[in-house]
Amino acid sequence: MKTIIKNSDLHFEHSLWEKELLFWEDEIKSFKNRLSEIQKRWTDDTVLSALDQYENQFTIQLEKIDQLKDDIRTHEHGISNQLKANQEAIDMVGLKYHMEMRDRMETQRQIYHDLKKRFFEYLSKYL
């Protein structure tokens, strides 16, 4: 029996990813505000060095988020073209790309989670 994966299902997953990425962006804005508070309170080089590292990590995360959003939009465009051609199911190339995107999102989710965990530990020490 052949499994059919509908483009509408992939679109739904893309929507979830986009919302998750937007949430991460908002969180990072909040985290940067916390860094500003620490910067105002501390002059210790060790504390400020770690602060710089978190600022850099947040910048990298925002770049990754932008790249993921662009890649999702690109895939959405491909799905849209298939729907215009009256193709309900995704082709194998599109499915492979989607599965790679799913893996990338999962990897990024883990990286982001680990960064947040370390950042909250840092905040608990210095804020």
Coordinates of N, CA and C in Angstrom, one line a residue:
M1 N 0.8 -1.2 0.0 CA 0.0 0.0 0.0 C 0.9 1.2 0.0
K2 N 0.5 2.2 -0.8 CA 1.3 3.4 -1.0 C 0.7 4.5 0.0
T3 N 1.6 5.2 0.7 CA 1.2 6.3 1.6 C 1.3 7.6 0.8
I4 N 0.2 8.3 0.9 CA 0.1 9.6 0.2 C 0.3 10.7 1.2
I5 N 1.2 11.6 1.0 CA 1.5 12.7 1.8 C 1.0 14.0 1.1
K6 N 0.0 14.6 1.7 CA -0.7 15.7 1.1 C 0.1 17.0 1.3
N7 N 0.1 17.9 0.3 CA 0.7 19.2 0.5 C 0.1 20.0 1.6
S8 N -1.2 19.8 1.8 CA -1.8 20.6 2.9 C -1.3 20.2 4.3
D9 N -0.9 18.9 4.4 CA -0.3 18.5 5.7 C 1.1 19.2 5.9
L10 N 1.8 19.3 4.8 CA 3.2 19.9 4.9 C 3.0 21.4 5.2
H11 N 2.0 22.0 4.5 CA 1.7 23.4 4.8 C 1.4 23.6 6.3
F12 N 0.6 22.7 6.9 CA 0.3 22.8 8.3 C 1.6 22.8 9.1
E13 N 2.5 21.9 8.8 CA 3.7 21.7 9.6 C 4.6 23.0 9.4
H14 N 4.6 23.5 8.2 CA 5.3 24.8 8.0 C 4.8 25.9 8.8
S15 N 3.5 26.0 8.9 CA 2.8 27.0 9.7 C 3.3 26.9 11.2
L16 N 3.3 25.7 11.7 CA 3.8 25.4 13.1 C 5.2 25.9 13.2
W17 N 6.0 25.5 12.3 CA 7.4 25.9 12.4 C 7.6 27.4 12.4
E18 N 6.9 28.1 11.5 CA 7.0 29.6 11.4 C 6.6 30.2 12.7
K19 N 5.5 29.7 13.3 CA 5.1 30.3 14.6 C 6.1 30.0 15.7
E20 N 6.7 28.9 15.7 CA 7.8 28.5 16.6 C 9.0 29.5 16.4
L21 N 9.4 29.7 15.2 CA 10.5 30.6 14.9 C 10.2 32.0 15.3
L22 N 9.0 32.5 15.1 CA 8.6 33.8 15.5 C 8.7 33.9 17.1
F23 N 8.2 32.9 17.7 CA 8.3 32.9 19.2 C 9.8 33.0 19.7
W24 N 10.7 32.2 19.0 CA 12.1 32.3 19.3 C 12.6 33.7 19.1
E25 N 12.2 34.3 18.1 CA 12.7 35.7 17.8 C 12.3 36.6 19.0
D26 N 11.0 36.5 19.4 CA 10.5 37.3 20.5 C 11.3 37.0 21.8
E27 N 11.5 35.7 22.0 CA 12.3 35.4 23.2 C 13.7 36.0 23.2
I28 N 14.3 35.9 22.1 CA 15.7 36.5 22.0 C 15.7 38.0 22.2
K29 N 14.7 38.7 21.8 CA 14.6 40.1 22.1 C 14.5 40.3 23.6
S30 N 13.7 39.5 24.2 CA 13.6 39.6 25.7 C 15.0 39.2 26.4
F31 N 15.6 38.2 25.8 CA 16.9 37.8 26.4 C 18.0 38.9 26.2
K32 N 17.9 39.6 25.1 CA 18.8 40.7 24.9 C 18.6 41.9 25.9
N33 N 17.3 42.1 26.2 CA 17.0 43.1 27.3 C 17.6 42.7 28.6
R34 N 17.5 41.4 28.9 CA 18.2 40.9 30.1 C 19.7 41.1 30.1
L35 N 20.3 40.9 29.0 CA 21.7 41.2 28.9 C 22.0 42.6 29.2
S36 N 21.2 43.5 28.7 CA 21.4 44.9 29.0 C 21.3 45.2 30.5
E37 N 20.4 44.6 31.1 CA 20.3 44.8 32.6 C 21.6 44.3 33.3
I38 N 22.1 43.2 32.9 CA 23.4 42.6 33.5 C 24.5 43.6 33.2
Q39 N 24.6 44.1 32.0 CA 25.6 45.0 31.6 C 25.6 46.3 32.4
K40 N 24.5 46.7 32.8 CA 24.4 47.9 33.7 C 24.8 47.6 35.1
R41 N 24.7 46.4 35.6 CA 24.9 46.0 36.9 C 26.4 45.5 37.2
W42 N 27.0 45.0 36.2 CA 28.3 44.4 36.4 C 29.4 45.0 35.6
T43 N 30.6 45.0 36.2 CA 31.8 45.5 35.6 C 32.9 44.4 35.5
D44 N 32.6 43.3 36.1 CA 33.6 42.2 36.2 C 33.8 41.6 34.7
D45 N 35.0 41.5 34.4 CA 35.4 41.0 33.0 C 34.8 39.7 32.7
T46 N 34.8 38.8 33.6 CA 34.3 37.4 33.4 C 32.9 37.4 33.1
V47 N 32.1 38.2 33.8 CA 30.7 38.3 33.6 C 30.4 38.9 32.3
L48 N 31.1 40.0 31.9 CA 30.9 40.7 30.7 C 31.4 39.9 29.5
S49 N 32.4 39.1 29.7 CA 32.9 38.2 28.6 C 31.8 37.2 28.2
A50 N 31.2 36.6 29.3 CA 30.1 35.6 29.0 C 28.9 36.4 28.4
L51 N 28.7 37.6 28.8 CA 27.6 38.4 28.2 C 27.8 38.5 26.7
D52 N 29.0 38.9 26.3 CA 29.4 39.0 24.9 C 29.1 37.7 24.1
Q53 N 29.5 36.6 24.8 CA 29.3 35.3 24.1 C 27.8 35.0 23.9
Y54 N 27.0 35.4 24.9 CA 25.5 35.2 24.7 C 25.0 36.1 23.6
E55 N 25.5 37.4 23.6 CA 25.0 38.3 22.5 C 25.4 37.7 21.1
N56 N 26.6 37.1 21.0 CA 27.0 36.5 19.7 C 26.1 35.3 19.4
Q57 N 25.8 34.5 20.4 CA 25.0 33.3 20.2 C 23.6 33.7 19.8
F58 N 23.0 34.7 20.4 CA 21.7 35.2 20.0 C 21.7 35.7 18.6
T59 N 22.8 36.4 18.2 CA 22.9 36.9 16.8 C 22.9 35.7 15.8
I60 N 23.7 34.7 16.2 CA 23.8 33.5 15.3 C 22.4 32.8 15.2
Q61 N 21.7 32.8 16.4 CA 20.4 32.1 16.4 C 19.4 32.9 15.5
L62 N 19.5 34.2 15.5 CA 18.6 35.0 14.7 C 18.9 34.8 13.2
E63 N 20.2 34.6 12.9 CA 20.5 34.4 11.5 C 20.0 33.0 11.1
K64 N 20.1 32.0 12.0 CA 19.6 30.7 11.7 C 18.1 30.7 11.5
I65 N 17.4 31.5 12.3 CA 16.0 31.6 12.2 C 15.6 32.2 10.9
D66 N 16.3 33.3 10.5 CA 16.0 33.9 9.2 C 16.2 32.9 8.0
Q67 N 17.3 32.1 8.1 CA 17.5 31.1 7.1 C 16.4 30.1 7.0
L68 N 16.0 29.6 8.2 CA 14.9 28.6 8.2 C 13.6 29.2 7.7
K69 N 13.3 30.4 8.0 CA 12.1 31.1 7.5 C 12.2 31.2 6.0
D70 N 13.3 31.6 5.5 CA 13.5 31.7 4.0 C 13.3 30.3 3.4
D71 N 13.9 29.3 3.9 CA 13.8 27.9 3.4 C 12.3 27.4 3.4
I72 N 11.6 27.7 4.5 CA 10.2 27.4 4.6 C 9.4 28.1 3.5
R73 N 9.7 29.4 3.3 CA 8.9 30.1 2.3 C 9.2 29.5 0.9
T74 N 10.5 29.2 0.6 CA 10.8 28.6 -0.6 C 10.1 27.3 -0.8
H75 N 10.0 26.4 0.2 CA 9.3 25.2 0.1 C 7.8 25.4 -0.1
E76 N 7.3 26.4 0.6 CA 5.9 26.8 0.4 C 5.6 27.2 -1.0
H77 N 6.5 27.9 -1.6 CA 6.3 28.3 -3.0 C 6.2 27.1 -3.9
G78 N 7.1 26.1 -3.6 CA 7.0 24.9 -4.4 C 5.7 24.1 -4.2
I79 N 5.2 24.1 -3.0 CA 3.9 23.5 -2.7 C 2.8 24.2 -3.4
S80 N 2.9 25.5 -3.4 CA 1.9 26.4 -4.1 C 1.8 26.0 -5.6
N81 N 3.0 25.9 -6.2 CA 3.0 25.6 -7.6 C 2.4 24.2 -7.9
Q82 N 2.7 23.3 -7.0 CA 2.1 21.9 -7.2 C 0.6 22.0 -7.0
L83 N 0.1 22.8 -6.1 CA -1.4 22.9 -5.9 C -2.0 23.6 -7.1
K84 N -1.3 24.6 -7.7 CA -1.8 25.2 -8.9 C -1.9 24.2 -10.1
A85 N -1.0 23.2 -10.0 CA -1.0 22.2 -11.1 C -1.9 21.0 -10.7
N86 N -2.8 21.3 -9.7 CA -3.8 20.3 -9.2 C -3.1 19.0 -8.7
Q87 N -1.9 19.1 -8.1 CA -1.3 18.0 -7.5 C -1.5 18.1 -6.0
E88 N -2.3 17.2 -5.5 CA -2.6 17.2 -4.0 C -1.5 16.6 -3.2
A89 N -0.7 15.6 -3.7 CA 0.4 15.0 -3.0 C 1.7 15.6 -3.4
I90 N 2.6 15.5 -2.5 CA 3.9 16.0 -2.8 C 4.8 15.0 -3.6
D91 N 5.7 15.5 -4.4 CA 6.5 14.6 -5.1 C 7.7 14.2 -4.3
M92 N 8.5 13.2 -4.7 CA 9.5 12.7 -3.9 C 10.6 13.7 -3.6
V93 N 10.9 14.6 -4.5 CA 12.0 15.6 -4.3 C 11.5 16.5 -3.2
G94 N 10.2 16.9 -3.3 CA 9.7 17.8 -2.3 C 9.6 17.2 -0.9
L95 N 9.3 15.9 -0.9 CA 9.2 15.1 0.4 C 10.6 15.0 1.0
K96 N 11.6 14.7 0.2 CA 13.0 14.6 0.7 C 13.4 16.0 1.3
Y97 N 13.1 17.1 0.6 CA 13.4 18.4 1.1 C 12.7 18.7 2.4
H98 N 11.4 18.3 2.5 CA 10.7 18.5 3.7 C 11.2 17.7 4.9
M99 N 11.6 16.5 4.6 CA 12.2 15.7 5.7 C 13.5 16.3 6.2
E100 N 14.3 16.8 5.2 CA 15.5 17.5 5.6 C 15.2 18.7 6.5
M101 N 14.2 19.5 6.1 CA 13.8 20.6 6.8 C 13.3 20.2 8.2
R102 N 12.6 19.1 8.3 CA 12.1 18.7 9.6 C 13.3 18.3 10.5
D103 N 14.3 17.7 9.9 CA 15.6 17.4 10.7 C 16.3 18.6 11.1
R104 N 16.4 19.6 10.2 CA 17.0 20.9 10.6 C 16.3 21.6 11.7
M105 N 15.0 21.6 11.6 CA 14.2 22.2 12.7 C 14.4 21.5 14.0
E106 N 14.4 20.2 14.0 CA 14.6 19.4 15.2 C 16.0 19.7 15.8
T107 N 17.0 19.8 15.0 CA 18.4 20.1 15.4 C 18.4 21.5 16.0
Q108 N 17.8 22.4 15.3 CA 17.9 23.8 15.7 C 17.1 23.9 17.0
R109 N 16.0 23.2 17.2 CA 15.2 23.2 18.4 C 16.1 22.8 19.6
Q110 N 16.9 21.7 19.4 CA 17.7 21.2 20.5 C 18.8 22.2 20.8
I111 N 19.4 22.8 19.8 CA 20.5 23.8 20.0 C 19.9 25.0 20.8
Y112 N 18.8 25.5 20.3 CA 18.2 26.6 21.0 C 17.8 26.3 22.4
H113 N 17.2 25.1 22.6 CA 16.9 24.7 24.0 C 18.1 24.7 24.9
D114 N 19.2 24.1 24.4 CA 20.5 24.1 25.2 C 21.0 25.5 25.5
L115 N 20.9 26.4 24.5 CA 21.4 27.8 24.7 C 20.5 28.4 25.8
K116 N 19.2 28.3 25.7 CA 18.3 28.8 26.7 C 18.6 28.3 28.1
K117 N 18.8 27.1 28.2 CA 19.2 26.5 29.5 C 20.4 27.1 30.1
R118 N 21.5 27.2 29.3 CA 22.7 27.8 29.8 C 22.5 29.3 30.1
F119 N 21.7 30.0 29.3 CA 21.4 31.4 29.5 C 20.7 31.6 30.8
F120 N 19.7 30.8 31.1 CA 19.0 30.9 32.4 C 19.8 30.6 33.6
E121 N 20.8 29.7 33.4 CA 21.8 29.5 34.5 C 22.6 30.7 34.7
Y122 N 23.0 31.3 33.6 CA 23.8 32.6 33.7 C 23.0 33.7 34.4
L123 N 21.7 33.8 34.0 CA 20.9 34.9 34.5 C 20.7 34.6 36.0
S124 N 20.5 33.4 36.4 CA 20.3 33.1 37.9 C 21.5 33.5 38.7
K125 N 22.7 33.5 38.1 CA 23.9 33.9 38.8 C 24.1 35.4 38.9
Y126 N 23.8 36.1 37.8 CA 24.2 37.5 37.7 C 23.1 38.5 37.6
L127 N 21.8 38.1 37.7 CA 20.8 39.1 37.6 C 20.0 39.2 38.9

